[in-house]
């Protein structure tokens, strides 16, 4: 039996969890049809909740991890690897196991504002440095803004999936209990 360490609710912070079974049974999920490793997504949520990560940032993180590789720490088959599709220098010395990759993700998303993995997000974002994009991601109270920040500043998915991921956050919110 796996123990889950979940802190008590803190004032102003709602610790809802994604119901992956309900999400996968939702007819709207057929539009996405992304694989979900339910155990790893549950463990990732535990990590986010144990860090008292805000609701918008948890939604945004799940909206990146699920489409990338469903929570699997394995190669994607397109040159990307692991939970968020690390490539090139970002994939060097990447742990092969879920726990190691989840730890790397937590450090880079929440403890490393000067890390080289954060970028300014490109022209038109009105953000000039990776630190600013990191700050936008970590301070916004809006799930859409957090998702845009993590997409532009950290994960950088293909442009053809950008709008799809923004739509996916609505389905994630629907199944947070």
Short mmCIF file of C-alpha atoms in Angstrom, two decimals:
data_model
loop_
_atom_site.label_atom_id
_atom_site.label_comp_id
_atom_site.label_asym_id
_atom_site.label_seq_id
_atom_site.Cartn_x
_atom_site.Cartn_y
_atom_site.Cartn_z
CA UNK A 1 0.00 0.00 0.00
CA UNK A 2 1.40 3.35 -1.07
CA UNK A 3 1.11 6.14 1.51
CA UNK A 4 0.14 9.58 0.27
CA UNK A 5 1.32 12.54 2.27
CA UNK A 6 -1.26 15.28 1.82
CA UNK A 7 -1.07 18.43 3.93
CA UNK A 8 -4.09 19.96 5.60
CA UNK A 9 -5.90 22.55 3.52
CA UNK A 10 -4.46 25.96 4.07
CA UNK A 11 -6.64 29.03 3.97
CA UNK A 12 -7.00 30.20 0.37
CA UNK A 13 -5.38 27.13 -1.16
CA UNK A 14 -7.66 24.39 -2.45
CA UNK A 15 -6.09 20.95 -2.67
CA UNK A 16 -8.25 19.38 -5.33
CA UNK A 17 -6.95 16.32 -7.11
CA UNK A 18 -7.49 15.21 -10.68
CA UNK A 19 -9.83 12.24 -10.96
CA UNK A 20 -8.02 10.49 -13.82
CA UNK A 21 -10.62 7.74 -14.15
CA UNK A 22 -13.44 10.27 -14.63
CA UNK A 23 -11.26 12.27 -17.02
CA UNK A 24 -10.59 9.23 -19.20
CA UNK A 25 -14.29 8.30 -19.21
CA UNK A 26 -15.39 11.81 -20.24
CA UNK A 27 -16.52 11.78 -23.91
CA UNK A 28 -14.62 15.05 -24.46
CA UNK A 29 -11.38 13.25 -23.60
CA UNK A 30 -11.65 11.35 -26.88
CA UNK A 31 -10.61 14.64 -28.55
CA UNK A 32 -7.24 14.26 -26.85
CA UNK A 33 -6.80 10.52 -26.33
CA UNK A 34 -3.52 10.98 -24.48
CA UNK A 35 -2.20 8.08 -22.44
CA UNK A 36 -2.24 8.64 -18.67
CA UNK A 37 -0.15 6.64 -16.21
CA UNK A 38 -2.56 7.02 -13.30
CA UNK A 39 -0.06 6.02 -10.59
CA UNK A 40 2.58 8.50 -11.79
CA UNK A 41 0.07 11.32 -12.23
CA UNK A 42 -1.20 10.65 -8.68
CA UNK A 43 2.40 10.73 -7.37
CA UNK A 44 3.07 13.96 -9.29
CA UNK A 45 -0.02 15.50 -7.74
CA UNK A 46 1.21 14.40 -4.30
CA UNK A 47 4.51 16.16 -4.98
CA UNK A 48 2.76 19.35 -6.07
CA UNK A 49 0.36 19.30 -3.12
CA UNK A 50 3.12 18.53 -0.61
CA UNK A 51 4.95 21.62 -1.90
CA UNK A 52 1.74 23.66 -1.42
CA UNK A 53 1.85 24.58 -5.11
CA UNK A 54 -1.07 26.78 -6.11
CA UNK A 55 -4.06 25.42 -8.01
CA UNK A 56 -3.26 27.28 -11.28
CA UNK A 57 0.31 25.95 -11.28
CA UNK A 58 -0.88 22.39 -10.58
CA UNK A 59 -3.36 22.59 -13.48
CA UNK A 60 -0.64 24.00 -15.77
CA UNK A 61 1.85 21.30 -14.77
CA UNK A 62 -0.67 18.52 -15.43
CA UNK A 63 -1.60 20.20 -18.73
CA UNK A 64 2.03 19.80 -19.80
CA UNK A 65 2.90 16.38 -18.38
CA UNK A 66 -0.18 14.51 -19.64
CA UNK A 67 0.12 15.52 -23.33
CA UNK A 68 3.89 15.06 -23.36
CA UNK A 69 4.12 11.44 -22.22
CA UNK A 70 1.22 10.75 -19.86
CA UNK A 71 3.46 10.75 -16.81
CA UNK A 72 5.88 8.16 -18.16
CA UNK A 73 9.63 8.76 -17.73
CA UNK A 74 10.40 7.12 -21.09
CA UNK A 75 11.41 8.27 -24.58
CA UNK A 76 8.61 9.75 -26.70
CA UNK A 77 9.93 8.40 -29.98
CA UNK A 78 10.40 11.87 -31.46
CA UNK A 79 13.72 12.78 -29.87
CA UNK A 80 12.08 13.95 -26.65
CA UNK A 81 12.39 12.14 -23.36
CA UNK A 82 10.50 11.87 -20.10
CA UNK A 83 7.76 13.72 -18.28
CA UNK A 84 7.91 16.97 -20.24
CA UNK A 85 9.80 15.99 -23.36
CA UNK A 86 13.26 17.17 -22.43
CA UNK A 87 15.62 17.31 -25.43
CA UNK A 88 19.29 17.97 -26.13
CA UNK A 89 21.20 19.54 -23.26
CA UNK A 90 18.06 19.52 -21.12
CA UNK A 91 17.93 15.72 -21.38
CA UNK A 92 21.59 15.12 -20.52
CA UNK A 93 21.99 13.36 -17.21
CA UNK A 94 18.21 13.14 -16.91
CA UNK A 95 17.22 10.43 -14.42
CA UNK A 96 15.58 7.45 -16.10
CA UNK A 97 13.07 6.87 -13.29
CA UNK A 98 9.83 8.69 -12.56
CA UNK A 99 10.90 9.87 -9.09
CA UNK A 100 14.14 11.39 -10.35
CA UNK A 101 12.39 13.15 -13.22
CA UNK A 102 9.59 14.41 -10.97
CA UNK A 103 12.22 15.82 -8.61
CA UNK A 104 14.03 17.53 -11.51
CA UNK A 105 10.72 18.99 -12.70
CA UNK A 106 9.84 20.29 -9.21
CA UNK A 107 13.26 21.93 -8.80
CA UNK A 108 13.17 23.56 -12.23
CA UNK A 109 9.57 24.77 -11.94
CA UNK A 110 9.59 26.01 -8.37
CA UNK A 111 13.13 26.35 -6.97
CA UNK A 112 15.29 27.58 -9.82
CA UNK A 113 14.29 31.00 -11.20
CA UNK A 114 17.73 31.61 -12.68
CA UNK A 115 17.91 28.21 -14.33
CA UNK A 116 18.85 28.11 -17.99
CA UNK A 117 15.74 26.03 -18.70
CA UNK A 118 13.44 29.04 -18.38
CA UNK A 119 13.25 31.41 -21.36
CA UNK A 120 11.46 34.70 -21.95
CA UNK A 121 8.82 32.93 -24.03
CA UNK A 122 9.46 34.66 -27.35
CA UNK A 123 8.44 37.93 -28.91
CA UNK A 124 5.01 39.28 -28.13
CA UNK A 125 4.89 37.98 -24.57
CA UNK A 126 5.96 41.28 -22.98
CA UNK A 127 8.32 39.20 -20.86
CA UNK A 128 12.01 39.89 -21.32
CA UNK A 129 13.83 37.24 -19.28
CA UNK A 130 13.47 33.64 -18.20
CA UNK A 131 13.23 34.83 -14.60
CA UNK A 132 10.24 36.99 -15.49
CA UNK A 133 8.50 34.02 -17.16
CA UNK A 134 9.28 31.88 -14.11
CA UNK A 135 7.78 34.62 -11.91
CA UNK A 136 4.65 34.86 -14.09
CA UNK A 137 4.16 31.09 -13.86
CA UNK A 138 4.65 30.98 -10.09
CA UNK A 139 2.65 34.08 -9.16
CA UNK A 140 -0.44 34.06 -11.38
CA UNK A 141 -3.79 33.07 -9.92
CA UNK A 142 -5.11 32.18 -13.39
CA UNK A 143 -4.77 28.64 -14.79
CA UNK A 144 -4.72 29.85 -18.40
CA UNK A 145 -1.92 32.33 -17.69
CA UNK A 146 0.04 29.70 -15.76
CA UNK A 147 -0.36 27.27 -18.66
CA UNK A 148 0.75 29.87 -21.20
CA UNK A 149 3.78 30.71 -19.05
CA UNK A 150 4.89 27.09 -18.63
CA UNK A 151 4.34 26.40 -22.34
CA UNK A 152 6.25 29.44 -23.56
CA UNK A 153 8.89 29.62 -20.87
CA UNK A 154 9.63 26.02 -19.98
CA UNK A 155 8.10 23.14 -21.96
CA UNK A 156 7.87 24.85 -25.37
CA UNK A 157 5.56 22.34 -27.11
CA UNK A 158 4.99 22.34 -30.88
CA UNK A 159 2.81 25.27 -31.98
CA UNK A 160 0.15 22.93 -33.37
CA UNK A 161 -0.60 21.63 -29.84
CA UNK A 162 -0.56 25.02 -28.08
CA UNK A 163 -4.31 25.76 -28.38
CA UNK A 164 -5.16 22.12 -27.73
CA UNK A 165 -3.37 22.27 -24.37
CA UNK A 166 -5.13 25.50 -23.44
CA UNK A 167 -8.47 23.82 -24.13
CA UNK A 168 -7.38 20.75 -22.17
CA UNK A 169 -7.07 22.76 -18.94
CA UNK A 170 -10.85 23.22 -18.94
CA UNK A 171 -11.31 19.46 -19.00
CA UNK A 172 -8.73 19.08 -16.22
CA UNK A 173 -10.57 21.65 -14.09
CA UNK A 174 -13.85 19.80 -14.67
CA UNK A 175 -12.35 16.64 -13.18
CA UNK A 176 -10.57 18.16 -10.18
CA UNK A 177 -12.33 16.91 -7.05
#
